[in-house]
Coordinates of C-alpha atoms and ligand atoms in Angstrom, one line a residue:
M20 CA 61.6 101.6 126.8
A21 CA 61.6 103.8 123.8
K22 CA 64.1 106.4 123.6
R23 CA 62.6 110.0 124.6
D24 CA 63.0 112.9 122.0
Y25 CA 66.0 114.8 123.1
Y26 CA 63.9 118.3 122.9
E27 CA 61.4 116.7 125.1
V28 CA 64.0 115.6 127.5
L29 CA 65.4 119.0 128.0
G30 CA 62.1 120.8 127.5
V31 CA 63.2 123.0 125.0
S32 CA 62.2 123.8 121.2
K33 CA 63.9 123.3 118.1
D34 CA 64.5 126.8 117.6
S35 CA 66.1 127.2 121.2
T36 CA 69.6 129.0 121.5
Q37 CA 72.5 127.3 122.7
A38 CA 72.3 129.6 125.7
E39 CA 68.7 128.4 126.3
I40 CA 69.5 124.8 126.0
K41 CA 72.6 124.9 128.2
K42 CA 70.5 126.9 131.0
K43 CA 67.7 124.2 130.6
Y44 CA 70.3 121.4 131.0
R45 CA 71.8 122.9 133.9
Q46 CA 68.9 123.1 135.8
I47 CA 67.8 119.5 135.1
A48 CA 71.3 118.4 135.9
M49 CA 71.4 120.1 139.1
K50 CA 68.2 118.7 140.2
Y51 CA 69.1 115.4 139.3
H52 CA 72.9 115.1 139.9
P53 CA 73.8 111.8 141.7
D54 CA 75.5 113.6 144.3
R55 CA 72.3 115.2 145.4
N56 CA 70.4 112.1 144.9
Q57 CA 72.2 109.3 146.5
D58 CA 71.1 106.0 145.7
D59 CA 68.2 107.4 143.6
K60 CA 68.2 105.3 140.5
D61 CA 65.3 107.4 138.8
A62 CA 67.3 110.7 139.5
E63 CA 70.3 109.0 138.2
E64 CA 68.5 108.0 135.0
M65 CA 67.1 111.4 134.6
F66 CA 70.5 112.8 134.9
K67 CA 71.8 110.6 132.2
E68 CA 69.1 111.0 129.7
A69 CA 69.5 114.9 130.0
S70 CA 73.2 114.6 129.8
E71 CA 72.9 112.5 126.6
A72 CA 70.2 114.9 125.1
Y73 CA 72.7 117.9 126.0
S74 CA 75.7 116.0 124.4
V75 CA 73.6 116.3 121.2
L76 CA 71.6 119.4 121.4
G77 CA 74.5 121.5 122.8
N78 CA 76.4 121.0 119.7
E79 CA 75.5 122.7 116.7
E80 CA 76.7 120.1 114.4
K81 CA 75.1 117.2 116.2
K82 CA 71.9 119.2 116.8
L83 CA 71.7 119.6 113.0
K84 CA 72.1 115.8 112.4
Y85 CA 69.5 115.0 115.0
D86 CA 67.2 117.5 113.4
Q87 CA 67.5 115.9 110.2
F88 CA 67.8 112.1 110.9
G89 CA 66.8 111.8 114.5
F90 CA 68.6 109.0 116.4
N91 CA 69.6 107.4 113.2
G92 CA 71.9 110.6 112.3
L93 CA 73.9 110.1 115.6
N94 CA 74.6 106.3 115.9
S95 CA 76.9 105.6 113.0
K96 CA 79.2 103.7 115.1
G97 CA 79.2 100.7 112.9
Q98 CA 82.3 99.7 110.9
G99 CA 83.8 101.6 108.2
F100 CA 81.9 104.9 107.2
S101 CA 80.6 107.6 109.0
D102 CA 80.3 111.1 108.3
F103 CA 79.6 111.9 111.7
S104 CA 80.6 110.5 115.1
F105 CA 82.0 111.8 118.3
F106 CA 79.3 110.8 120.3
S107 CA 79.0 108.9 123.5
D108 CA 82.5 109.1 124.7
S109 CA 82.6 112.9 125.2
I110 CA 79.6 113.1 127.4
F111 CA 81.3 113.4 130.7
S112 CA 84.3 115.6 129.7
D113 CA 81.8 118.0 128.0
F114 CA 80.1 118.4 131.3
E115 CA 82.9 119.2 133.9
D116 CA 83.0 122.6 132.0
I117 CA 79.3 123.3 132.8
L118 CA 79.0 121.7 136.0
G119 CA 82.5 122.2 137.5
D120 CA 81.4 125.5 138.8
V121 CA 78.2 124.3 140.3
F122 CA 79.3 121.0 141.7
G123 CA 82.4 122.3 143.3
F124 CA 81.2 121.1 146.8
G125 CA 81.4 117.5 147.7
S126 CA 81.5 116.1 144.2
R127 CA 81.5 112.4 144.5
S128 CA 83.6 111.8 141.6
S129 CA 86.4 113.9 142.7
S130 CA 89.2 115.2 140.2
R131 CA 91.5 112.9 142.0
N132 CA 89.5 109.7 141.1
R133 CA 88.9 110.8 137.6
Q134 CA 92.7 111.3 137.2
N135 CA 93.4 107.8 138.5
M136 CA 90.7 106.2 136.5
P137 CA 91.0 104.6 133.1
R138 CA 90.1 107.2 130.5
R139 CA 89.6 107.1 126.8
G140 CA 92.5 108.6 124.6
G141 CA 91.7 111.4 122.4
D142 CA 90.3 111.2 118.8
I143 CA 92.8 112.0 115.9
G144 CA 92.2 113.4 112.5
V145 CA 94.6 113.2 109.6
E146 CA 94.1 114.1 106.0
T147 CA 95.2 111.9 103.1
F148 CA 95.4 112.4 99.3
I149 CA 94.4 109.5 96.8
T150 CA 94.2 109.4 93.0
L151 CA 91.0 109.4 91.1
E152 CA 91.8 105.9 89.9
D153 CA 92.4 104.9 93.8
S154 CA 89.1 106.2 94.6
F155 CA 87.4 104.2 91.6
H156 CA 88.8 101.1 92.6
G157 CA 89.4 101.5 96.5
I158 CA 92.9 101.0 97.7
E159 CA 94.7 99.7 100.7
K160 CA 97.0 102.5 101.9
E161 CA 99.5 102.9 104.8
I162 CA 99.3 106.0 106.6
A163 CA 101.7 107.4 108.9
V164 CA 100.1 108.8 112.0
E165 CA 101.7 110.5 115.1
R166 CA 99.7 109.6 118.1
E167 CA 100.2 110.4 121.8
V168 CA 100.6 107.3 123.8
S169 CA 101.5 106.0 127.3
C170 CA 105.4 106.4 127.8
S171 CA 106.9 103.2 127.0
T172 CA 109.7 103.6 129.5
C173 CA 107.5 104.2 132.6
S174 CA 104.2 102.8 131.4
G175 CA 102.5 105.9 131.7
S176 CA 103.4 106.3 135.4
G177 CA 105.8 109.4 134.8
S178 CA 108.1 108.1 137.5
E179 CA 111.4 106.7 136.3
P180 CA 111.4 103.0 136.6
G181 CA 112.2 101.6 139.9
T182 CA 110.8 104.8 141.8
S183 CA 107.4 105.4 142.7
P184 CA 105.5 108.7 143.4
E185 CA 105.1 110.0 146.7
T186 CA 101.7 110.8 148.7
C187 CA 101.0 114.6 148.3
K188 CA 101.7 116.2 151.6
Q189 CA 99.4 119.3 150.7
C190 CA 96.2 117.2 150.5
G191 CA 97.4 113.9 152.1
G192 CA 96.7 111.9 149.0
R193 CA 93.0 112.9 148.4
G194 CA 93.7 115.1 145.5
N195 CA 91.4 117.9 146.9
V196 CA 91.3 120.4 149.7
R197 CA 88.3 121.5 151.5
R198 CA 87.6 124.7 152.6
S199 CA 84.8 126.0 154.9
Q200 CA 83.2 129.1 153.4
G201 CA 80.1 129.9 155.4
F202 CA 77.3 127.5 154.9
F203 CA 79.2 125.2 152.6
S204 CA 82.3 123.4 152.7
I205 CA 84.1 123.9 149.5
S206 CA 86.4 121.4 147.9
S207 CA 88.9 122.0 144.9
P208 CA 91.3 120.1 143.3
C209 CA 94.9 120.5 145.0
N210 CA 97.3 122.8 143.3
A211 CA 100.3 120.8 144.7
C212 CA 99.3 117.6 143.2
R213 CA 97.0 118.9 140.5
G214 CA 94.4 116.5 142.0
K215 CA 96.3 113.4 141.5
G216 CA 97.1 112.8 145.0
T217 CA 100.5 111.9 144.4
I218 CA 103.7 113.8 143.4
I219 CA 106.4 112.5 141.1
V220 CA 109.7 112.7 142.6
H221 CA 112.0 111.2 140.0
P222 CA 110.4 112.2 136.7
C223 CA 110.9 109.7 134.0
D224 CA 113.5 110.6 131.4
T225 CA 111.6 109.8 128.4
C226 CA 108.6 111.7 128.9
S227 CA 109.8 114.1 131.7
G228 CA 107.1 112.8 133.9
T229 CA 104.3 113.4 131.9
G230 CA 103.5 109.8 131.2
R231 CA 103.0 110.3 127.7
E232 CA 105.0 110.3 124.4
R233 CA 104.4 111.0 120.7
M234 CA 104.9 108.0 118.5
E235 CA 104.6 107.7 115.0
K236 CA 102.9 104.4 113.7
N237 CA 102.1 103.2 110.2
I238 CA 98.3 102.3 110.0
K239 CA 97.2 100.0 107.1
V240 CA 93.6 101.6 106.0
N241 CA 91.4 99.9 103.6
I242 CA 89.8 102.9 101.5
P243 CA 86.8 101.4 99.9
A244 CA 85.9 101.8 96.4
G245 CA 83.7 104.9 95.7
V246 CA 84.8 107.3 98.1
D247 CA 85.0 110.9 97.2
S248 CA 86.6 114.1 98.6
G249 CA 85.4 115.1 102.1
N250 CA 84.5 111.5 103.1
R251 CA 85.7 110.6 106.5
L252 CA 86.9 107.1 107.3
R253 CA 86.8 106.1 111.2
I254 CA 89.2 103.6 112.3
S255 CA 88.5 102.4 115.8
D256 CA 90.9 102.5 118.6
E257 CA 93.7 104.0 116.4
G258 CA 93.7 107.6 117.9
D259 CA 95.6 108.5 121.1
G260 CA 96.2 105.8 123.5
G261 CA 94.0 105.5 126.6
Y262 CA 95.1 106.8 130.1
M263 CA 95.6 104.3 133.1
N264 CA 94.8 101.2 130.5
G265 CA 91.8 103.2 129.3
R266 CA 90.7 102.6 125.6
A267 CA 92.4 104.3 122.9
G268 CA 90.6 107.1 120.7
D269 CA 89.6 106.7 117.4
L270 CA 91.4 107.8 114.1
Y271 CA 89.5 109.8 111.7
I272 CA 91.0 109.9 108.2
L273 CA 89.7 112.7 105.9
L274 CA 90.1 111.7 102.2
N275 CA 91.1 114.1 99.4
V276 CA 90.7 112.8 95.9
K277 CA 93.1 114.5 93.6
S278 CA 92.3 115.7 90.2
D279 CA 93.0 113.4 86.9
K280 CA 94.3 114.8 83.5
N281 CA 91.9 112.4 81.7
F282 CA 88.9 111.8 83.8
R283 CA 86.6 113.5 86.5
R284 CA 83.8 112.7 88.7
E285 CA 80.3 114.0 88.7
G286 CA 78.0 112.5 91.3
L287 CA 78.5 108.7 90.7
D288 CA 79.5 109.2 86.9
L289 CA 83.0 108.9 85.7
I290 CA 83.4 111.6 82.9
Y291 CA 85.8 111.1 80.1
D292 CA 86.4 114.3 77.7
M293 CA 87.3 112.9 74.4
E294 CA 89.0 114.8 71.7
I295 CA 88.1 113.7 68.2
T296 CA 89.3 115.3 64.9
F297 CA 87.2 116.8 62.3
S298 CA 87.3 113.8 60.1
Q299 CA 86.4 111.2 62.8
A300 CA 83.5 113.8 63.7
A301 CA 82.2 113.8 60.2
L302 CA 82.6 110.1 59.2
G303 CA 82.5 108.4 62.5
D304 CA 85.0 106.1 64.0
D305 CA 85.6 102.8 66.0
I306 CA 88.1 103.5 68.8
S307 CA 89.1 102.1 72.1
I308 CA 90.0 104.0 75.2
N309 CA 91.8 103.0 78.4
V310 CA 89.5 103.6 81.4
F311 CA 90.2 102.5 84.8
H312 CA 88.3 99.4 84.6
G313 CA 90.1 98.5 81.3
K314 CA 89.7 99.1 77.8
E315 CA 86.2 100.3 76.5
K316 CA 85.4 100.1 72.8
I317 CA 83.6 103.3 71.6
K318 CA 81.6 103.8 68.3
I319 CA 81.7 107.4 67.4
P320 CA 78.6 108.0 65.0
A321 CA 79.0 109.9 61.7
E322 CA 78.6 113.5 62.0
T323 CA 79.1 113.9 65.7
Q324 CA 78.9 117.3 67.2
S325 CA 81.0 118.8 70.0
E326 CA 79.6 118.1 73.6
K327 CA 77.8 115.0 72.5
I328 CA 77.5 112.6 75.5
M329 CA 77.7 108.8 74.9
K330 CA 76.8 106.7 77.9
I331 CA 78.1 103.4 79.0
R332 CA 75.9 102.2 81.9
N333 CA 77.3 100.9 85.1
K334 CA 80.9 101.6 84.4
G335 CA 81.0 104.7 86.8
F336 CA 81.8 104.7 90.5
K337 CA 80.4 102.3 93.3
N338 CA 77.8 103.7 95.2
L339 CA 79.5 103.7 98.7
N340 CA 76.2 104.0 100.8
G341 CA 74.1 101.5 98.7
W342 CA 73.6 99.6 95.8
G343 CA 74.4 100.4 92.1
K344 CA 77.0 102.0 90.3
G345 CA 77.2 105.4 88.0
D346 CA 77.9 105.5 84.3
L347 CA 80.7 106.2 82.2
L348 CA 80.0 109.3 80.3
I349 CA 82.1 110.2 77.0
V350 CA 81.9 113.6 76.2
T351 CA 83.2 114.4 72.5
N352 CA 85.1 117.7 71.9
V353 CA 85.8 118.2 68.1
K354 CA 89.5 119.4 67.9
T355 CA 90.4 121.9 65.0
P356 CA 93.6 120.5 63.4
T357 CA 96.9 122.8 63.8
K358 CA 100.2 122.5 61.9
L359 CA 98.4 121.7 58.6
S360 CA 100.4 120.2 55.9
K361 CA 100.0 121.5 52.4
K362 CA 98.2 118.4 51.3
E363 CA 95.6 119.0 54.1
K364 CA 95.4 122.8 53.3
E365 CA 94.6 121.6 49.6
L366 CA 92.0 119.1 50.9
F367 CA 90.2 121.6 53.1
R368 CA 90.3 124.3 50.2
E369 CA 88.5 121.7 48.2
L370 CA 86.2 121.0 51.3
K371 CA 85.5 124.8 51.5
K372 CA 84.5 124.9 47.7
I373 CA 82.1 122.2 48.3
E374 CA 80.5 123.7 51.4
T375 CA 80.2 127.1 49.5
A376 CA 78.5 125.5 46.8
K377 CA 76.3 123.6 49.1
N378 CA 75.3 126.7 51.2
A379 CA 74.6 128.7 48.1
G380 CA 72.2 125.9 47.0
S381 CA 70.3 125.6 50.2
E382 CA 69.9 129.5 50.3
K383 CA 68.0 129.3 47.0
K384 CA 65.7 126.6 48.5
N385 CA 65.4 128.5 51.7
P386 CA 65.0 132.4 50.6
Q387 CA 63.8 133.6 54.2
S388 CA 67.3 132.9 55.6
S389 CA 68.9 135.3 53.2
Ligands
ZN501 ZN1 107.9 108.0 131.0
ZN502 ZN1 97.9 117.1 146.6

């Protein structure tokens, strides 16, 4: 079945405010929530569909992507590159906030169950700096990342090895307590065990009973050729470790390309600002320059001015998201000589005489310029 448009699913328009979108989602979610529609497959589907739609439209950044690219803007879960992600996994955690106050009563997935179920670890973002040359060729880089993982001493249980947690006396191990309030029976997470149903009596020394510890790991990252500042790399399963053997989160690496003293980047083009002397500019020259890909022979034509651009095709940056390459652009900059020797001064004076005579001659030929 074709996926329905998210706006259609929630019955909102593109210019609806976040508050309106949230309100609509709540209405639908309350109507079709699985706890109110036991064993009703259709209702469950409606609930899921609305939740997915809300996970996108309820987030400004994702909504923008969806408005621009539709579903294609969202499912960039493939290997390597994605400027945008954080999609499916957060669906349920996002909704606890919204639905929590509504579905406090008799929720099927009580907080206790959730605590003891495998859960995915969080995503981590780190920033790294690379040189312009590395961004040109691509590079394998080792990045130290501090992550939160299951405690190695107690395997995440939080209890000192050899001991086990005791059943919570407050809630009898259910993780939640029920109170009758008029018409409803209201259930809320147990305060004593914070919804876990068990209490750690002998906390693990390493993690102080949290079951988690911070660990640094060196992660090898293949940075592809052609990346630019602001690109993000996603490395699956290298984020925070999962809970209760759940999947690890993802690692996002934000790339920053340092500036280079000789080269710069514009779009896919590699730019080299080349200083040339008066005589090279006037007479032309054959020179060779060191570029990232190797030596490049360049012919400076006679009578070259400053800011002349010479183009060498396909020697620029790789196009990361498609075919082709940029160009190498060499921009000339005629440099005025300094620390002139006596001999040079003599020659320039000589040159000046010739120029003056030449100008006088052209003024006669061209009287309107005087
Ligand atoms: Zn521990
Ligand atoms: Zn309890």
